[in-house]
């Protein structure tokens, strides 16, 4: 059963506009949420995260919003740039003893058009 | 450069071959992970090692055999694989200790089973 879902496999946005990527999760035990960015032929790289005690975290052009009641998070990129074109994975983390287990969505491919 | 190195980057093997994937991290982390990424599917957690002990086996077929000789090295031994095992295999590491943290990924091994 997939615990983290990204229902939009792709998104196309014009350069300079806002990109909004969405993610839903089902497990209320998740307490830490992450976004990763992945270019072809490379591994995912960490982008931004948010703890379950917050509802917003901002880092430059990237902002992650968390709605715990809806079990939903989103990543906003503004302004979008062509270099942002990549696959974005949403992930959620749960503690497994003294280490974290990370659960990933299927990814959203973002295309930022010049 | 994430500090997690995987070799080889690409591997083509026959169904009767035996091969091994290697992962090495120089981040001082104590938790290491194997993930499988198939096209348009979520990253699937395969195995977790914490302080060299296997703490998670996510119903992975026995034709995949992990080995963790120390906290810096992780192997995935492959034998009698099937064509459907063709995928990108990603290694990751994270600090142990129960803190909220991200996983750091290697660049992956693109495996093709013929």
Short mmCIF file of C-alpha atoms in Angstrom, two decimals:
data_model
loop_
_atom_site.label_atom_id
_atom_site.label_comp_id
_atom_site.label_asym_id
_atom_site.label_seq_id
_atom_site.Cartn_x
_atom_site.Cartn_y
_atom_site.Cartn_z
CA UNK A 1 0.00 0.00 0.00
CA UNK A 2 1.44 3.31 -1.10
CA UNK A 3 1.66 5.64 1.89
CA UNK A 4 2.93 8.68 -0.01
CA UNK A 5 1.21 9.71 -3.21
CA UNK A 6 1.98 12.25 -5.88
CA UNK A 7 -1.01 12.22 -8.18
CA UNK A 8 0.41 14.48 -10.88
CA UNK A 9 3.06 12.68 -12.91
CA UNK A 10 3.99 15.86 -14.74
CA UNK A 11 3.68 19.64 -14.57
CA UNK A 12 4.58 22.29 -17.12
CA UNK A 13 5.11 25.91 -16.07
CA UNK A 14 6.32 29.05 -17.77
CA UNK A 15 9.59 30.54 -16.57
CA UNK A 16 9.01 33.17 -13.90
CA UNK A 17 5.67 31.74 -12.80
CA UNK A 18 4.92 29.69 -9.72
CA UNK A 19 5.25 25.90 -9.70
CA UNK A 20 3.10 24.03 -7.18
CA UNK A 21 3.77 20.36 -6.60
CA UNK A 22 1.43 18.37 -4.41
CA UNK A 23 1.76 15.33 -2.21
CA UNK A 24 -0.62 13.34 -0.02
CA UNK A 25 0.14 10.82 2.68
CA UNK A 26 -1.89 8.34 4.65
CA UNK A 27 0.17 7.45 7.73
CA UNK A 28 -0.44 9.78 10.66
CA UNK A 29 2.79 8.54 12.27
CA UNK A 30 4.89 10.46 9.75
CA UNK A 31 6.51 13.39 11.52
CA UNK A 32 9.01 14.72 9.01
CA UNK A 33 8.47 15.50 5.36
CA UNK A 34 11.01 16.10 2.62
CA UNK A 35 11.24 17.08 -1.01
CA UNK A 36 13.95 15.73 -3.27
CA UNK A 37 14.94 16.78 -6.74
CA UNK A 38 16.26 14.32 -9.28
CA UNK A 39 17.96 14.91 -12.60
CA UNK A 40 18.29 12.08 -15.14
CA UNK A 41 21.17 9.69 -14.43
CA UNK A 42 21.66 11.12 -10.95
CA UNK A 43 20.45 10.18 -7.49
CA UNK A 44 17.84 12.28 -5.69
CA UNK A 45 19.21 15.32 -3.89
CA UNK A 46 17.60 16.83 -0.83
CA UNK A 47 15.81 20.11 -1.42
CA UNK A 48 13.78 21.16 1.60
CA UNK A 49 12.01 19.63 4.57
CA UNK A 50 9.42 20.38 7.21
CA UNK A 51 8.73 19.00 10.64
CA UNK A 52 5.19 18.05 11.60
CA UNK A 53 5.19 20.76 14.26
CA UNK A 54 5.32 23.44 11.57
CA UNK A 55 3.02 24.34 8.71
CA UNK A 56 5.47 26.25 6.54
CA UNK A 57 9.16 26.26 5.80
CA UNK A 58 10.82 28.61 3.35
CA UNK A 59 14.25 28.49 1.75
CA UNK A 60 14.85 31.03 -0.96
CA UNK A 61 12.57 30.31 -3.90
CA UNK A 62 11.30 27.11 -2.31
CA UNK A 63 8.50 26.90 0.25
CA UNK A 64 6.94 23.76 1.63
CA UNK A 65 3.48 23.87 3.20
CA UNK A 66 2.09 21.17 5.45
CA UNK A 67 -1.59 20.60 6.20
CA UNK A 68 -1.66 17.85 8.77
CA UNK A 69 -5.42 17.63 9.05
CA UNK A 70 -5.63 16.99 5.32
CA UNK A 71 -2.44 14.90 5.28
CA UNK A 72 -1.24 17.04 2.43
CA UNK A 73 1.91 18.92 1.63
CA UNK A 74 2.96 21.06 -1.26
CA UNK A 75 6.12 22.57 -2.67
CA UNK A 76 5.99 26.04 -4.15
CA UNK A 77 8.77 27.27 -6.40
CA UNK A 78 8.68 30.94 -7.27
CA UNK A 79 9.88 32.23 -9.59
CA UNK A 80 10.38 29.02 -11.56
CA UNK A 81 13.54 28.74 -13.62
CA UNK A 82 14.44 26.39 -16.50
CA UNK A 83 17.10 24.81 -14.29
CA UNK A 84 14.32 23.68 -11.96
CA UNK A 85 13.19 21.19 -14.61
CA UNK A 86 13.60 17.80 -12.95
CA UNK A 87 11.61 15.09 -11.20
CA UNK A 88 10.52 16.04 -7.70
CA UNK A 89 9.92 13.37 -5.09
CA UNK A 90 7.94 13.88 -1.96
CA UNK A 91 9.04 11.79 1.03
CA UNK A 92 7.81 11.18 4.54
CA UNK A 93 9.78 9.88 7.44
CA UNK A 94 8.86 7.78 10.44
CA UNK A 95 11.11 6.75 13.26
CA UNK A 96 12.09 3.09 13.32
CA UNK A 97 13.85 2.80 16.62
CA UNK A 98 16.88 5.06 16.39
CA UNK A 99 16.87 5.50 12.65
CA UNK A 100 14.48 6.97 10.12
CA UNK A 101 12.51 5.12 7.45
CA UNK A 102 11.81 7.17 4.36
CA UNK A 103 8.78 6.59 2.17
CA UNK A 104 8.63 8.17 -1.26
CA UNK A 105 6.01 9.14 -3.78
CA UNK A 106 6.25 8.30 -7.46
CA UNK A 107 7.51 11.73 -8.43
CA UNK A 108 6.30 14.70 -10.48
CA UNK A 109 8.25 15.69 -13.55
CA UNK A 110 8.45 19.49 -13.69
CA UNK A 111 9.16 21.21 -16.99
CA UNK A 112 9.86 24.93 -16.80
CA UNK A 113 9.58 26.47 -20.23
CA UNK A 114 11.81 29.46 -21.12
CA UNK B 1 28.67 15.14 -4.63
CA UNK B 2 26.56 13.82 -1.77
CA UNK B 3 29.24 11.78 -0.03
CA UNK B 4 27.58 8.52 -1.08
CA UNK B 5 29.28 6.66 -3.92
CA UNK B 6 27.82 3.76 -5.84
CA UNK B 7 29.60 1.44 -8.26
CA UNK B 8 29.14 0.46 -10.96
CA UNK B 9 26.98 3.19 -12.49
CA UNK B 10 25.68 0.84 -15.16
CA UNK B 11 25.41 -2.95 -15.18
CA UNK B 12 24.08 -5.38 -17.74
CA UNK B 13 23.79 -8.96 -16.60
CA UNK B 14 22.28 -12.20 -17.77
CA UNK B 15 19.73 -14.06 -15.74
CA UNK B 16 22.27 -16.68 -14.69
CA UNK B 17 24.98 -14.22 -13.67
CA UNK B 18 26.08 -13.23 -10.19
CA UNK B 19 27.05 -9.64 -9.62
CA UNK B 20 27.33 -7.20 -6.74
CA UNK B 21 26.50 -3.53 -6.30
CA UNK B 22 28.65 -1.50 -3.98
CA UNK B 23 27.86 1.57 -1.92
CA UNK B 24 30.25 3.60 0.19
CA UNK B 25 29.62 6.64 2.34
CA UNK B 26 32.06 8.98 4.03
CA UNK B 27 29.53 10.96 6.04
CA UNK B 28 29.84 9.13 9.32
CA UNK B 29 26.28 7.88 9.05
CA UNK B 30 25.14 4.70 10.72
CA UNK B 31 21.98 3.94 8.77
CA UNK B 32 22.20 2.72 5.16
CA UNK B 33 19.43 1.88 2.73
CA UNK B 34 18.83 0.16 -0.59
CA UNK B 35 16.01 1.52 -2.73
CA UNK B 36 14.72 0.36 -6.10
CA UNK B 37 13.34 2.82 -8.61
CA UNK B 38 11.31 1.48 -11.51
CA UNK B 39 9.83 3.72 -14.17
CA UNK B 40 6.90 5.84 -12.93
CA UNK B 41 6.81 4.07 -9.58
CA UNK B 42 7.75 5.29 -6.12
CA UNK B 43 11.16 4.58 -4.76
CA UNK B 44 10.71 1.20 -3.10
CA UNK B 45 12.55 0.63 0.14
CA UNK B 46 14.32 -2.74 -0.01
CA UNK B 47 16.63 -2.99 2.98
CA UNK B 48 17.72 -0.91 5.93
CA UNK B 49 20.86 -1.41 7.97
CA UNK B 50 21.39 0.38 11.24
CA UNK B 51 24.81 0.09 12.88
CA UNK B 52 25.58 -2.83 10.52
CA UNK B 53 22.49 -4.75 11.58
CA UNK B 54 19.69 -5.40 9.11
CA UNK B 55 16.57 -3.84 10.57
CA UNK B 56 14.30 -3.93 7.54
CA UNK B 57 13.69 -6.39 4.74
CA UNK B 58 10.73 -5.15 2.79
CA UNK B 59 9.64 -8.55 1.42
CA UNK B 60 12.48 -8.55 -1.05
CA UNK B 61 13.03 -11.78 -3.05
CA UNK B 62 15.99 -13.84 -1.94
CA UNK B 63 17.74 -13.32 -5.27
CA UNK B 64 18.73 -9.96 -3.74
CA UNK B 65 21.14 -10.43 -0.84
CA UNK B 66 22.45 -7.41 1.09
CA UNK B 67 25.64 -7.24 3.07
CA UNK B 68 26.86 -4.54 5.41
CA UNK B 69 30.39 -5.30 6.67
CA UNK B 70 30.70 -1.92 8.42
CA UNK B 71 28.80 1.34 8.73
CA UNK B 72 30.52 2.83 5.68
CA UNK B 73 29.94 0.06 3.16
CA UNK B 74 26.85 -1.64 1.81
CA UNK B 75 26.60 -4.28 -0.87
CA UNK B 76 23.74 -5.79 -2.81
CA UNK B 77 24.54 -9.23 -4.17
CA UNK B 78 22.52 -10.26 -7.19
CA UNK B 79 21.93 -13.75 -8.56
CA UNK B 80 19.46 -15.37 -10.95
CA UNK B 81 17.66 -12.09 -11.54
CA UNK B 82 14.66 -11.65 -13.80
CA UNK B 83 14.18 -9.05 -16.55
CA UNK B 84 11.60 -7.28 -14.36
CA UNK B 85 14.39 -6.59 -11.86
CA UNK B 86 15.82 -4.09 -14.33
CA UNK B 87 15.70 -0.73 -12.54
CA UNK B 88 17.75 1.99 -10.94
CA UNK B 89 19.12 0.83 -7.60
CA UNK B 90 19.83 3.60 -5.17
CA UNK B 91 21.84 3.52 -1.98
CA UNK B 92 21.28 6.09 0.73
CA UNK B 93 22.58 6.86 4.19
CA UNK B 94 21.41 8.93 7.11
CA UNK B 95 22.52 9.65 10.65
CA UNK B 96 21.12 7.35 13.28
CA UNK B 97 19.94 8.59 16.63
CA UNK B 98 16.28 9.24 15.94
CA UNK B 99 16.66 12.88 14.91
CA UNK B 100 14.72 14.28 12.01
CA UNK B 101 17.16 14.22 9.14
CA UNK B 102 17.34 13.63 5.45
CA UNK B 103 18.70 10.68 3.54
CA UNK B 104 21.67 11.24 1.28
CA UNK B 105 21.60 9.30 -1.97
CA UNK B 106 24.23 7.96 -4.27
CA UNK B 107 23.94 8.37 -8.03
CA UNK B 108 22.51 4.91 -8.44
CA UNK B 109 23.31 1.81 -10.47
CA UNK B 110 21.28 1.38 -13.65
CA UNK B 111 20.75 -2.38 -13.85
CA UNK B 112 19.58 -4.15 -16.98
CA UNK B 113 18.82 -7.87 -16.81
CA UNK B 114 18.83 -9.60 -20.18
#
